[in-house]
mmCIF file of C-alpha atoms in Angstrom:
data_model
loop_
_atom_site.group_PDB
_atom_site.id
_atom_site.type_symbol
_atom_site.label_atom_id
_atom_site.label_comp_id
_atom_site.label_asym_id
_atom_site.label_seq_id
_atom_site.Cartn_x
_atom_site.Cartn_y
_atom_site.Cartn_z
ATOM 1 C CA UNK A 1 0.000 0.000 0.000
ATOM 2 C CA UNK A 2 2.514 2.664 0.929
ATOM 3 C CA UNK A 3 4.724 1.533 -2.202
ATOM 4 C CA UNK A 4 1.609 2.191 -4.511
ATOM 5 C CA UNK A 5 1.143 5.588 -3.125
ATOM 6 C CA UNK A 6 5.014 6.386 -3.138
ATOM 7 C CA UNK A 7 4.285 5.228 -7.008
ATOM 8 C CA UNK A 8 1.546 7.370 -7.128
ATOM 9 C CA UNK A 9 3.128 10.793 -5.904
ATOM 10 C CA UNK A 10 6.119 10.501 -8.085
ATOM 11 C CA UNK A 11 3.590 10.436 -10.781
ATOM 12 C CA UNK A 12 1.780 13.725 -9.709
ATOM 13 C CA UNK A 13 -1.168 11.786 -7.838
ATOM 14 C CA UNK A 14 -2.429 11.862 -4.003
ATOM 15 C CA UNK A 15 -4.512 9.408 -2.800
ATOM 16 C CA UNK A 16 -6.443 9.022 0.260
ATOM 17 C CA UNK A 17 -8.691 6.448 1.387
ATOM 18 C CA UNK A 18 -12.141 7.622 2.898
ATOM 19 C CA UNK A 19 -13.540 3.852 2.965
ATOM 20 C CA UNK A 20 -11.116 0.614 2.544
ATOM 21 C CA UNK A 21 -12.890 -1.701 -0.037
ATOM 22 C CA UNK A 22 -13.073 -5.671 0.517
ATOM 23 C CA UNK A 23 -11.901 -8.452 -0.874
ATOM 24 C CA UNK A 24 -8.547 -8.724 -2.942
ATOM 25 C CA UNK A 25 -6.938 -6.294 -5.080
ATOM 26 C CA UNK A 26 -7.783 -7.251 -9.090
ATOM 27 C CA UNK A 27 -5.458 -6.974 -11.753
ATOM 28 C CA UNK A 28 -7.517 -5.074 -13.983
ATOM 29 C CA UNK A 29 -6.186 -7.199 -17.115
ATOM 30 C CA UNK A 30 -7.501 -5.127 -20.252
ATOM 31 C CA UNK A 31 -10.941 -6.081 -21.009
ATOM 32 C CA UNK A 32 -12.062 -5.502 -17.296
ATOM 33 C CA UNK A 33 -15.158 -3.592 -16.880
ATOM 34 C CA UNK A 34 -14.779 -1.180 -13.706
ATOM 35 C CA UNK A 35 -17.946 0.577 -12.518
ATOM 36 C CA UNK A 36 -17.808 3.376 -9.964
ATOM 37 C CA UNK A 37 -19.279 6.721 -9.124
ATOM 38 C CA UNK A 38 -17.553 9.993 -9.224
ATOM 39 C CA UNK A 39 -17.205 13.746 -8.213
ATOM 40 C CA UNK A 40 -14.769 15.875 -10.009
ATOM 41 C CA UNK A 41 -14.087 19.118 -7.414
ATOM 42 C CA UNK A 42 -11.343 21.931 -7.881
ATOM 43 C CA UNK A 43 -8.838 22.142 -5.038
ATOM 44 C CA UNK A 44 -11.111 25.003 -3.590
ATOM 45 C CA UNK A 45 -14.016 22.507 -3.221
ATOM 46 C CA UNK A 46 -16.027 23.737 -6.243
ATOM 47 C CA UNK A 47 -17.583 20.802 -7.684
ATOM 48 C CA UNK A 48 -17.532 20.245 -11.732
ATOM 49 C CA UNK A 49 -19.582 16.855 -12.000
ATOM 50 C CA UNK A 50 -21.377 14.318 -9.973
ATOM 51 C CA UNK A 51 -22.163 11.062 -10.988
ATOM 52 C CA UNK A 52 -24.980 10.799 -8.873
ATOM 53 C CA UNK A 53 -26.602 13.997 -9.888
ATOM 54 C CA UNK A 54 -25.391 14.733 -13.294
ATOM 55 C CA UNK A 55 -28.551 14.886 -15.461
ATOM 56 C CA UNK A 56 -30.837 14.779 -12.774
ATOM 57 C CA UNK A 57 -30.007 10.674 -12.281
ATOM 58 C CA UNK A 58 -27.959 8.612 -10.336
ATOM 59 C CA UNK A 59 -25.522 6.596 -13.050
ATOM 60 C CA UNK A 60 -22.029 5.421 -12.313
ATOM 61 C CA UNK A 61 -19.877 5.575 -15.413
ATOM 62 C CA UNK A 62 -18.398 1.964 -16.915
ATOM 63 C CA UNK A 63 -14.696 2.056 -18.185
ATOM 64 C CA UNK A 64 -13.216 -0.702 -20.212
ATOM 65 C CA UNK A 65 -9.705 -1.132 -19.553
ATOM 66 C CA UNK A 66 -7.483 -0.782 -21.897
ATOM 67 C CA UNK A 67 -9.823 1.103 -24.631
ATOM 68 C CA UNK A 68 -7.344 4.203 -24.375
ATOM 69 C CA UNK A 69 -10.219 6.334 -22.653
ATOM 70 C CA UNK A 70 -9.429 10.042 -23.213
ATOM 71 C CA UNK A 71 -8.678 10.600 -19.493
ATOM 72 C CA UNK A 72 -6.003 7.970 -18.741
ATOM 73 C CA UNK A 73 -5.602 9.119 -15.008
ATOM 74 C CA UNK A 74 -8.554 7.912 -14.534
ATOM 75 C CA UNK A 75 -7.370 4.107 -15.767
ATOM 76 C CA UNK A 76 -4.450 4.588 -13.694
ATOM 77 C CA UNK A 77 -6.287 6.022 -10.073
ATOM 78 C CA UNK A 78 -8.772 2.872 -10.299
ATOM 79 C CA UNK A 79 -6.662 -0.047 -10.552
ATOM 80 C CA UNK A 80 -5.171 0.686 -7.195
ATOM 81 C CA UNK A 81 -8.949 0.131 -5.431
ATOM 82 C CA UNK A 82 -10.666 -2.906 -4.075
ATOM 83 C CA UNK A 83 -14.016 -3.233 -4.885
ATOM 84 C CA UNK A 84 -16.599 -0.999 -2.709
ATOM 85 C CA UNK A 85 -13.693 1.951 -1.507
ATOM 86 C CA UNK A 86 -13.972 5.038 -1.592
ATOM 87 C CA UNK A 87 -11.067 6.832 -2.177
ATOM 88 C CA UNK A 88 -9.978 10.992 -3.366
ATOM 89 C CA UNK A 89 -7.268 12.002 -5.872
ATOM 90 C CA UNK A 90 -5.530 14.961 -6.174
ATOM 91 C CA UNK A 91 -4.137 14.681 -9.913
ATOM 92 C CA UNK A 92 -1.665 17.091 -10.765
ATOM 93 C CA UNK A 93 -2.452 19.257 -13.895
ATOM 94 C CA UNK A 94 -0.520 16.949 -16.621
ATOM 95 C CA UNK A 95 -3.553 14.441 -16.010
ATOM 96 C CA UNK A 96 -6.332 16.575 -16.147
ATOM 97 C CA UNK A 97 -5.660 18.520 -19.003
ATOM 98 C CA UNK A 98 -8.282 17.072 -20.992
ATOM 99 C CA UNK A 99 -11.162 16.756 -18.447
ATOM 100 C CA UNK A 100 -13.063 19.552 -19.840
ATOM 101 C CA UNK A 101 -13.586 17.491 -22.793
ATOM 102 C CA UNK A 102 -14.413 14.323 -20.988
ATOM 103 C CA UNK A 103 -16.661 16.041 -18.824
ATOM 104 C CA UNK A 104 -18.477 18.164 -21.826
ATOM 105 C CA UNK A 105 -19.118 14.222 -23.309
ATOM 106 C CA UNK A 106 -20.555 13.250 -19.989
ATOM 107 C CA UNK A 107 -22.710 15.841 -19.505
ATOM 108 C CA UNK A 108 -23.917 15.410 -23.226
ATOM 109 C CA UNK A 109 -24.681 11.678 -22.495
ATOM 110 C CA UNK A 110 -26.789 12.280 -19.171
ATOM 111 C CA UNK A 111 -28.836 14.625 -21.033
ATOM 112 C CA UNK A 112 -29.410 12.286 -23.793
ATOM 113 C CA UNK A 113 -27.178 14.092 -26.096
ATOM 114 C CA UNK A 114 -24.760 12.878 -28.573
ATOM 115 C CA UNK A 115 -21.419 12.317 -26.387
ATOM 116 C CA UNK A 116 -19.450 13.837 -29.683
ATOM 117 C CA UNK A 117 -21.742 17.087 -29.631
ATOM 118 C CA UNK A 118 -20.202 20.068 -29.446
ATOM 119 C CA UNK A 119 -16.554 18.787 -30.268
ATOM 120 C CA UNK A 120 -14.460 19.626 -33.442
ATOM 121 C CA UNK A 121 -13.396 16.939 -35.956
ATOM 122 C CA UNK A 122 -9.699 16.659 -34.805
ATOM 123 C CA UNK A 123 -7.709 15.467 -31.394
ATOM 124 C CA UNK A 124 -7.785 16.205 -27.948
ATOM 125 C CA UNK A 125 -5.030 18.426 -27.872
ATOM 126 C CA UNK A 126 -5.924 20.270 -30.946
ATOM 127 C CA UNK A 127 -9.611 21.122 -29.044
ATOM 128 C CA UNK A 128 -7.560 21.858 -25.811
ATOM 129 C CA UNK A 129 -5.475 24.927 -27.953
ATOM 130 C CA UNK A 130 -8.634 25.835 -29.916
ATOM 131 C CA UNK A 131 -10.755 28.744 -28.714
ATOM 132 C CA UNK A 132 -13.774 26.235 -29.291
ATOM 133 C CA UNK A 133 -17.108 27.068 -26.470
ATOM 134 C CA UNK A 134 -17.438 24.005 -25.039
ATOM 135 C CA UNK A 135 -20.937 25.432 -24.226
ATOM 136 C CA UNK A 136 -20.653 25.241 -20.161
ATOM 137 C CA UNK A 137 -18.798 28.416 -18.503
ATOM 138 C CA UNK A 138 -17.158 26.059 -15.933
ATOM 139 C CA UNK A 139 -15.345 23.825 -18.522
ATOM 140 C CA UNK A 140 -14.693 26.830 -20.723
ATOM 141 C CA UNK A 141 -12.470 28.529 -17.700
ATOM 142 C CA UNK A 142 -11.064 25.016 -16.991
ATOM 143 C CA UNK A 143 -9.942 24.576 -20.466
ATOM 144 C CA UNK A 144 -8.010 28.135 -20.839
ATOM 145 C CA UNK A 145 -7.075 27.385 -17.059
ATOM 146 C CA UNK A 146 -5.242 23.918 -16.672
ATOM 147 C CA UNK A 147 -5.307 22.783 -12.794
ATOM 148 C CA UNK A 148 -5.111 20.322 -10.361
ATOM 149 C CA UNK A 149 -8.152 18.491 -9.507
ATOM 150 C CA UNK A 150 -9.772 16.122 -7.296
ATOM 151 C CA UNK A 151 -11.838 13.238 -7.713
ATOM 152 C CA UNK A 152 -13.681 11.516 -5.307
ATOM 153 C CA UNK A 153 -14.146 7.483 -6.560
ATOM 154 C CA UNK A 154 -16.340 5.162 -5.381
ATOM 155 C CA UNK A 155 -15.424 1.540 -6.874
ATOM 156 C CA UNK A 156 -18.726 -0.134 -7.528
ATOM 157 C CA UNK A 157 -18.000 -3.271 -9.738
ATOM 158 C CA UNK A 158 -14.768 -5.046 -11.294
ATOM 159 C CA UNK A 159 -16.193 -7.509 -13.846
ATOM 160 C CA UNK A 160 -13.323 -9.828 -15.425
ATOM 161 C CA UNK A 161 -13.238 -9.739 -19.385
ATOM 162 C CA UNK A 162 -16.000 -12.163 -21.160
ATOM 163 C CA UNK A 163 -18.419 -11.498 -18.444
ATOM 164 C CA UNK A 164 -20.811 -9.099 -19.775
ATOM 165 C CA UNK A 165 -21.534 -7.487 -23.022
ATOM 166 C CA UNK A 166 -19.762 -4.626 -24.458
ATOM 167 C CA UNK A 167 -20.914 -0.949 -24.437
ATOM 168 C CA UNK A 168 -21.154 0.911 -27.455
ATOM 169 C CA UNK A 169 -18.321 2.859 -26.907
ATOM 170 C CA UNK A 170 -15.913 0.244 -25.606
ATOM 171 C CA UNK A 171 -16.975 -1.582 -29.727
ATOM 172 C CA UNK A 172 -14.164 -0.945 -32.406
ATOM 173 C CA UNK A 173 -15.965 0.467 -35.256
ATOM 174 C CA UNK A 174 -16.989 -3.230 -36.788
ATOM 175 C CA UNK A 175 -18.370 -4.375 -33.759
ATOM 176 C CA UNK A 176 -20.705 -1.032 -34.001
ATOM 177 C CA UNK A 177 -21.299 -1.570 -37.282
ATOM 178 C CA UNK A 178 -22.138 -4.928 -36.938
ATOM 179 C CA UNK A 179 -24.449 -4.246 -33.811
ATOM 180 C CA UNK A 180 -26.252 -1.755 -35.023
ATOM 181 C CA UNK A 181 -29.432 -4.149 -36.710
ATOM 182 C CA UNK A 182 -29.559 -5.806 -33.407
ATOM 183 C CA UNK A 183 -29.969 -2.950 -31.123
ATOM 184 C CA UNK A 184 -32.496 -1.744 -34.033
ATOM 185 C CA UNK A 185 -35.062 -4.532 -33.422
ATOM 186 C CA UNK A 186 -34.388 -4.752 -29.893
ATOM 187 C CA UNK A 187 -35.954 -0.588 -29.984
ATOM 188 C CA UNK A 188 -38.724 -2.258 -31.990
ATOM 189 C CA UNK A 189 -39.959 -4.962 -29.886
ATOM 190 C CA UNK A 190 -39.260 -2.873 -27.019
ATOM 191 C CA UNK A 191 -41.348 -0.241 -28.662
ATOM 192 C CA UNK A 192 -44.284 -2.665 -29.880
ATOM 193 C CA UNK A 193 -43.869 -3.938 -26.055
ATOM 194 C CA UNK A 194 -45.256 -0.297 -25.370
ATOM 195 C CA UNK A 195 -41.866 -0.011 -23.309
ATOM 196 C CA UNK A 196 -41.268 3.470 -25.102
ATOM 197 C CA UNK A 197 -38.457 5.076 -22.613
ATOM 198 C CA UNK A 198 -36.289 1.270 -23.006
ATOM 199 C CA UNK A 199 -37.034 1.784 -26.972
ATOM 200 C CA UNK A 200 -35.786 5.271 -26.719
ATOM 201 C CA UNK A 201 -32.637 4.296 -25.260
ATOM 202 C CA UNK A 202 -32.047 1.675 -27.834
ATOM 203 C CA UNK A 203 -32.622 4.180 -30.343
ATOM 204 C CA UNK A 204 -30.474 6.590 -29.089
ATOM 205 C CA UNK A 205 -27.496 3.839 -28.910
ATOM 206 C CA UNK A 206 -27.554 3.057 -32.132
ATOM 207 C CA UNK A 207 -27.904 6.344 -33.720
ATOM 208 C CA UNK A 208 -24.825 7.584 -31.322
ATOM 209 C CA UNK A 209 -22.987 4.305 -32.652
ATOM 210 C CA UNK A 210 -23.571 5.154 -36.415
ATOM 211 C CA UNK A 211 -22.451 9.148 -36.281
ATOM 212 C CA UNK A 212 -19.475 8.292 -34.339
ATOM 213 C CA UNK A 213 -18.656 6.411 -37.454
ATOM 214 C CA UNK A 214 -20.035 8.994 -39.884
ATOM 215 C CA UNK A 215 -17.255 11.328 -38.028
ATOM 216 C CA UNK A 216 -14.531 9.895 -39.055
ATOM 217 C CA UNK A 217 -15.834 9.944 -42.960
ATOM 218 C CA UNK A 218 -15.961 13.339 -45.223
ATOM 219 C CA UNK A 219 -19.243 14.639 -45.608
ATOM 220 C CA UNK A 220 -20.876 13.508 -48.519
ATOM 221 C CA UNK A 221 -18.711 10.661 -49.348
ATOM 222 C CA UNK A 222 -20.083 6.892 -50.258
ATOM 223 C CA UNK A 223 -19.753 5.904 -46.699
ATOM 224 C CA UNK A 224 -21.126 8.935 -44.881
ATOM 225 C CA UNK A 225 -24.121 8.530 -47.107
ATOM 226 C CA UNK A 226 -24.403 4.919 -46.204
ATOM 227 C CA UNK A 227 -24.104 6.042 -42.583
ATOM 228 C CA UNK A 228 -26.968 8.218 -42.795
ATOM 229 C CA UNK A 229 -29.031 6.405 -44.481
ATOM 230 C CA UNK A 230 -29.076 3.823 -41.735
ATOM 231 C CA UNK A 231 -29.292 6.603 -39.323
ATOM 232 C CA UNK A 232 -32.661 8.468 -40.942
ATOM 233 C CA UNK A 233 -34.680 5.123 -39.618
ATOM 234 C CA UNK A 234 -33.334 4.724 -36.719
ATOM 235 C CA UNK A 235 -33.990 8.704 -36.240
ATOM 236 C CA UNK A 236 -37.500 8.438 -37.070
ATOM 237 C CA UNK A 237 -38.201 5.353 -34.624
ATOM 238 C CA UNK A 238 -36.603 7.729 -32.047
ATOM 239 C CA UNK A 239 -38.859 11.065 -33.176
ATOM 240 C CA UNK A 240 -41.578 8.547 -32.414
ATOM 241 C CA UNK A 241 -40.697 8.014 -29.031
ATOM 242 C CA UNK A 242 -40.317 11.661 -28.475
ATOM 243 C CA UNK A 243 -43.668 12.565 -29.528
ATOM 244 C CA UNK A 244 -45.055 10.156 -26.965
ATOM 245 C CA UNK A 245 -42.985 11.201 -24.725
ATOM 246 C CA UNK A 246 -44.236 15.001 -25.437
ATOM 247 C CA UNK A 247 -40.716 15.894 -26.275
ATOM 248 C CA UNK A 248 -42.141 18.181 -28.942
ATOM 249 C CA UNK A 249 -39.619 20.935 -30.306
ATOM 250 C CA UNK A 250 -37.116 18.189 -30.146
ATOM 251 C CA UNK A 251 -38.807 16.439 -32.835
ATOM 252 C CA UNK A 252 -39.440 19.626 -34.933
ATOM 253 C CA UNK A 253 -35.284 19.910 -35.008
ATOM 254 C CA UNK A 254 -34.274 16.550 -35.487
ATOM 255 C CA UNK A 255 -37.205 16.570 -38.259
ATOM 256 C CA UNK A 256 -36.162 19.711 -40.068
ATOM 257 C CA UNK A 257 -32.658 18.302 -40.214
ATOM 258 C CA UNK A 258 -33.917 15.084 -42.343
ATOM 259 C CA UNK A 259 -36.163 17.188 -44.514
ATOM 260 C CA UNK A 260 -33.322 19.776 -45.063
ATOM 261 C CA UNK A 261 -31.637 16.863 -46.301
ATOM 262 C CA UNK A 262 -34.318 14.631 -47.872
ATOM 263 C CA UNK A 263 -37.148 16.501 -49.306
ATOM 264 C CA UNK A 264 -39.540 13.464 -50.110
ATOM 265 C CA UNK A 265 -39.288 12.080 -46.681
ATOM 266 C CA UNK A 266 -42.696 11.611 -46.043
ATOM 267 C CA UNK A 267 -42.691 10.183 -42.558
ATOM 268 C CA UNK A 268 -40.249 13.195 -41.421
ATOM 269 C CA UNK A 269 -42.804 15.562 -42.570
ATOM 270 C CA UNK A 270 -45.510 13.673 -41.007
ATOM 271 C CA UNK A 271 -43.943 13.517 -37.524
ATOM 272 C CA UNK A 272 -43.005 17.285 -37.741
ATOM 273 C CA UNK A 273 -46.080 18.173 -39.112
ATOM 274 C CA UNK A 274 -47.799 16.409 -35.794
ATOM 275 C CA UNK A 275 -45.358 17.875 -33.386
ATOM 276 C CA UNK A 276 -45.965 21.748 -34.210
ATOM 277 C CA UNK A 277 -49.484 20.573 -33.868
ATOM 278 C CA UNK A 278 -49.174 20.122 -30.370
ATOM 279 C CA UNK A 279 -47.371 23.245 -29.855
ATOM 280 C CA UNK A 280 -50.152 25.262 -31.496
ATOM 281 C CA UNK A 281 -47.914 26.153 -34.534
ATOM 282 C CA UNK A 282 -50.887 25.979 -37.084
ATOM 283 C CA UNK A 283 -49.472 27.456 -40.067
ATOM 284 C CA UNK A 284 -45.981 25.386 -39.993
ATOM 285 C CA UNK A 285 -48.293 22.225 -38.749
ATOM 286 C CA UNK A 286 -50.833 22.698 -41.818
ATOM 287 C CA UNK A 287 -47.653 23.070 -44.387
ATOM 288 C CA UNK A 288 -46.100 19.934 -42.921
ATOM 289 C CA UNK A 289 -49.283 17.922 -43.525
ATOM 290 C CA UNK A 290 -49.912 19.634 -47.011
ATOM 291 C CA UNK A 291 -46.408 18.489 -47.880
ATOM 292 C CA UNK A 292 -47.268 15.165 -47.018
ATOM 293 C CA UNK A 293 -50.198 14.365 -49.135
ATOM 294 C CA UNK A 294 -48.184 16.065 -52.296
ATOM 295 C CA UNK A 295 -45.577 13.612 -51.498
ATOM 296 C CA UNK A 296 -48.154 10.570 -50.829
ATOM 297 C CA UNK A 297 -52.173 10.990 -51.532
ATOM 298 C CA UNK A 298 -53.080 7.307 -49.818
ATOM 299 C CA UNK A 299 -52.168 9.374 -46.419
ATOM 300 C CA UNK A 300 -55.251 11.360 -47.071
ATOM 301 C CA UNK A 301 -57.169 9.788 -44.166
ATOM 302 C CA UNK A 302 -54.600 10.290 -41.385
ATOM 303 C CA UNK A 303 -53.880 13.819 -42.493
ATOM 304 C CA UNK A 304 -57.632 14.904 -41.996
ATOM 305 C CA UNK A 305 -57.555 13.024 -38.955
ATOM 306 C CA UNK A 306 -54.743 14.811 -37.879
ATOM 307 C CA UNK A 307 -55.900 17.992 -39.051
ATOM 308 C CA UNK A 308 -59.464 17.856 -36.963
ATOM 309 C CA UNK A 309 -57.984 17.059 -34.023
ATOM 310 C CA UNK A 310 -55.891 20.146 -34.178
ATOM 311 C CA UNK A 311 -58.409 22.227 -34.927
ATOM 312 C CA UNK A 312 -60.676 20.881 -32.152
ATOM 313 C CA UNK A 313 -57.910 21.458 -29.728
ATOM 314 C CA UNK A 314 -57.397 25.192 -31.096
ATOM 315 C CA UNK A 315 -61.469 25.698 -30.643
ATOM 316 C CA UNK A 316 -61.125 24.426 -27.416
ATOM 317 C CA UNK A 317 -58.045 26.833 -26.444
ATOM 318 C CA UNK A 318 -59.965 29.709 -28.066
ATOM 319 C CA UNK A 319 -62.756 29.098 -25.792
ATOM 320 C CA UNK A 320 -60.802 28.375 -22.934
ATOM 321 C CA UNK A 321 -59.175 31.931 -23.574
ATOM 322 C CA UNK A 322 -61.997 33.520 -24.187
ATOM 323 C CA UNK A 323 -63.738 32.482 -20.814
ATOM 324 C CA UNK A 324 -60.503 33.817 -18.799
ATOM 325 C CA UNK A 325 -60.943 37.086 -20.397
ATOM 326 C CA UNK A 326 -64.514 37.201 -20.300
ATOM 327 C CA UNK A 327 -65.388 40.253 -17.861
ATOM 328 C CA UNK A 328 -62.127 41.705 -17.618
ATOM 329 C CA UNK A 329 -62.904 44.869 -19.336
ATOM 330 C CA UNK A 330 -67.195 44.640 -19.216
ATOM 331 C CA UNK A 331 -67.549 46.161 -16.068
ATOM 332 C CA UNK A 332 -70.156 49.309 -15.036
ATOM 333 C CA UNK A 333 -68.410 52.226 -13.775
ATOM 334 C CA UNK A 334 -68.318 52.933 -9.868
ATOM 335 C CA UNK A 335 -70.248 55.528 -8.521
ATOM 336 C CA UNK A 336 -68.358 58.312 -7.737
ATOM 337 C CA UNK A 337 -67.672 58.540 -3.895
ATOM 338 C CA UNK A 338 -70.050 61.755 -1.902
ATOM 339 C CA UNK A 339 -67.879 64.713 -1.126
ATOM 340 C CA UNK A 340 -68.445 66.069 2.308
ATOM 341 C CA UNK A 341 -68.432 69.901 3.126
ATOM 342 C CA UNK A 342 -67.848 70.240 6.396
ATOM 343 C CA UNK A 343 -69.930 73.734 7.655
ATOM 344 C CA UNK A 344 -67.934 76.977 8.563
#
């Protein structure tokens, strides 16, 4: 133990143990799945992230050793923990240099975003020296203020290679490419299931597998083309979910960006067209749904069905309106009050 953290301090890191874990020390051969939770803090106590509140959830993160994860310190701090410590360490600035990056992914993810949103085409380093918002004020002062920083681990799970199934991320890019039709139909029977959050989720996986690929092709090209057609699908299953989920102007952006680039996509259109619907955009929603029945006629029936309902729900918001209002301004005028003259 005191070797290891002799080891440790020559290479910029302080540890100290809060809680001693159980059990025997693994040894984290690659392939090792570690779970924990974590709080990243600066030295003056100002916390960055926490796993247990990030996103407004409680989810550890899952590291795969030996994948070359962007923040190797973080490789390196866990493999000196048992299973169930709790430990803090002070990392020197050499190994936190590209937290800000990290951290903008893993705020992306607990959100539901794409993990790559927000980030330029090119390295770590590169972003670090850019001038590049990272769209959080915290991370931007971090990244054009290198520091110190703590983090405060709590080892959850060590699970030896060949026990559990890979995460997206951990995939090389065949293994996503390969996985993607299964995660596909596990969305659809999740969604047919009526298990619409689970299908989400699946959705979401699969579409974050394929544009992590599409990154690394030039826009346009054969396979970024092939890459997005798989990914329009996949991103209509997922609009799906959203609009049962109410997650309305979502829709109406990840819509607009398939039309922008497919004009006869009927089904983006359609979706769209019912999401500003239920937002009370009437003009855009009656464009959408005229666009649809230029691009397919048979839809005829669902589009006037679509169409009455909205206008029964703007009748009933009119009248709604109009019985708030009603008696604001009809009123009689008061009587003016008596004056009283008092006598000489």
């Amino acid at each position: 133990m005191e070797e290891e953290g002799r080891r440790l301090l020559e290479e910029g890191i302080r540890k100290k143990v809060i809680s001693p874990g159980k059990g025997d020390l693994s040894t984290f051969p690659n392939g090792t799945k570690v779970v924990f939770h974590y709080r990243t803090s600066l030295c003056d106590g100002t916390v960055l992230d926490d796993s247990r509140s990030m996103g407004g959830r409680s989810k550890p993160l899952e590291l795969i050793m030996g994948k070359k994860f962007k923040l190797a310190v973080w490789e390196r701090i866990v493999i000196t923990m048992r299973k169930g410590e709790v430990a803090e360490f002070t990392c020197d600035t050499k190994h936190t240099a590209l937290y800000p990056l990290v951290s903008q992914s893993l705020r992306n993810i607990s959100v539901g975003k794409d993990p790559l949103e927000g980030q330029r085409h090119c390295c770590g380093i590169a972003q670090i020296h850019s001038h590049h918002s990272l769209g959080h004020k915290d991370l931007d002062h971090l990244q054009a203020n290198p520091q110190p920083l703590l983090f405060a681990i709590e080892l959850l799970e060590v699970l030896p290679p060949g026990s559990f199934q890979l995460d997206m991320w951990a995939m090389t890019d065949k293994e996503k490419l390969d996985s993607v039709p299964h995660i596909h139909e596990e969305g659809n029977s999740l969604f047919k299931q009526g298990k619409i959050k689970e299908a989400t989720e699946k959705y979401y996986n699969a579409i974050a597998c394929l544009k992590n690929l599409q990154m690394k092709e030039h826009p346009g090209d054969e396979n970024w083309v092939q890459l997005d057609q798989m990914i329009t699908p996949l991103l209509l299953n997922y609009c799906q979910c959203l609009l049962l989920q109410g997650q309305y102007y979502e829709v109406i952006e990840h819509c607009s960006s398939l039309v922008f680039k497919y004009e006869d996509n009927v089904k983006a259109f359609y979706k769209r067209g019912k999401a500003h619907a239920a937002v009370w955009n009437e003009k855009e929603a009656r464009a959408d749904f005229a666009k649809v029945l230029e691009l397919d006629p048979s839809l005829e029936a669902s589009v006037n069905k679509e169409v009455k309902a909205m206008e029964e729900k703007l009748r009933s918001k009119q009248a709604e309106e109009k019985g708030r209002y009603k008696g604001l301004f009809d009123y009689k005028a008061m009587p003016a009050a008596a004056t009283t003259v008092s006598p000489n």
